Amino acid sequence: MSTALRALATGYVSVAVLLTVGFVLLRAALALMGRWGLPLSARQTLRAGRATLALALLLPPVCMAVRGLVPTGPLFTFERSVVRLTTRLPEPAWSPRPAAPAPRSPGTPASFPVGTALALLLGTASAGHCARQLRQHVRLIRRLESQPRLRQVGRVAVVLRDTEGTAFSTWFPRRAPHPSAWVAVPSSLLEDAQGLRLTVLHELQHHRQRDTVLAYVRLALGALFFWNPVVRAFERWLATCQELACDEALVRGGKACPHDYARCLIEAALRATHAPPLPAGVTGMAHPTKRRIEMLFQPRPSRPHRTAGLVAAVALTLVPLALWAQSATRGRAVTLAEAQALARSSQRQGDLPVVVDEQVVEKLNQLVTTPKGRAFMKKALDNLGTHREALTRTLHARKLPEGLLAVAMIESAVTNMPEASNLPSLAPGMRGAGVWMFIPSTARQYGLRVDAEVDERLDVARETEAAAALFSDLHGRYKDWRLALAAYNQGEKKVDRVLSETGVRDASELARAGHLNDYVSTVQAGLLILRNPHLLD
């Protein structure tokens, strides 16, 4: 499964979990508040429901964005971690890319991409459902266009239905001057002026509350999570809350007498008894009549702080749940013990050693778990296939460890980039050029021509020769590969001064104390990925 598809699946599962838990939690909290004598008004309840819906929809992408900055776990499961790999014999760090895939034996069936197939099936079903509902909306709008209009104010049109049934309101995006908001009332209401007035006011209130616009959100949720009964119940509950909020707004606002409005609701319910169902997303008056009438004569005081407190309580539950869902669906972080075992199992004799400490584990998880880190390292592994032969030939000729390829990965993602390039680098300090990112002074010191006409740092073969000579000199000077790597990035003068002032030769201890930067830890984390590319699977 590709990274993009995995991210979509993660977001989909997270939204499904948050919608389910959020709705159950909200209904339980409302029930408790009613039992404790702290009921919310209908409009407050609707706002709390919409806020819960918004949290469930927005938290997963927000958590994904945060996860891009703060790692919470790599994209591999415990079964694929080092516990199963510690007994595996070390493999070559790199092998040439095959020109063509190896032929599959006749007896070995091809693996079926179950995840991709399920995603395509679900997407097709959801898209088909949405397309069918939207087509019904378009047909409904065309029918409304042909109905006689009682009145039009701005882009809101009130029309008479030529068939019996309940009144309803709908909205559809259209260009001016065509109406985009509709109120449809049955023609029988022409004989009842009071009922006609209250019905039109009720449906116009739906437009004021943006119920007809948000109906498309409920339509999309019903299509995407058709398999989840809790989401469908959430959708129906929101539709009921919208009707109750409209009733409350009209009666409390003094636009309707409770007795007259109750009679209007009863007549609307009688008309809707034998009426065909309305298209999904269209707001109608066919909702629990008894409960609505009882609410008209039992007004509840509005307490804004109760709504804010309820939404805050729901958010305090959903935020950590969203973070947990991200980690649960995408894997977990490498621990110190696992990274140490991974380093031991993949260490090749004579190659660059990896000393795993907390800093190396932190850098490893940043490279493996964050989208930017993963993209950078995947690009580095891909690019290494192009320059592998030239780089390793020179390193072997100088009797240098092949693990130094990790330096090119961290410096430039093995990209032969000019100094003015905007491509990313994970190495701190001054930017250089080429695969090894030589700065001009170092390049000239090792025989490369760098001037306005020629930049031999972009000659991979020559720059690799210079890099190999520099590595040989640094290792001969410090007799320690980690100190040599620190000097490669920060310079011999810096490392010499630190060694002289502290008397410490442990690169990890010097970095923890702030005397050296985190370059050595980053290279060693990259080396672990170089030797264990399965971490990016």
XYZ file of C-alpha atoms in Angstrom, residues 411 417-421 425 429-440 455 457-458 463:
23
model
C 24.083 15.583 3.153
C 22.980 19.489 -6.464
C 24.562 22.904 -7.111
C 25.281 25.222 -4.214
C 22.303 27.464 -5.035
C 19.869 24.557 -5.033
C 19.584 18.631 3.287
C 25.802 24.262 8.897
C 26.897 25.762 5.575
C 25.501 24.343 2.367
C 27.905 22.982 -0.175
C 27.482 21.398 -3.589
C 27.552 17.965 -5.139
C 26.712 14.619 -3.631
C 29.058 15.131 -0.665
C 28.165 18.819 -0.231
C 31.723 20.190 -0.216
C 32.045 23.853 0.624
C 34.335 25.816 -1.743
C 32.582 23.647 -10.374
C 32.109 19.474 -7.032
C 29.384 18.514 -9.520
C 34.227 14.881 -5.712
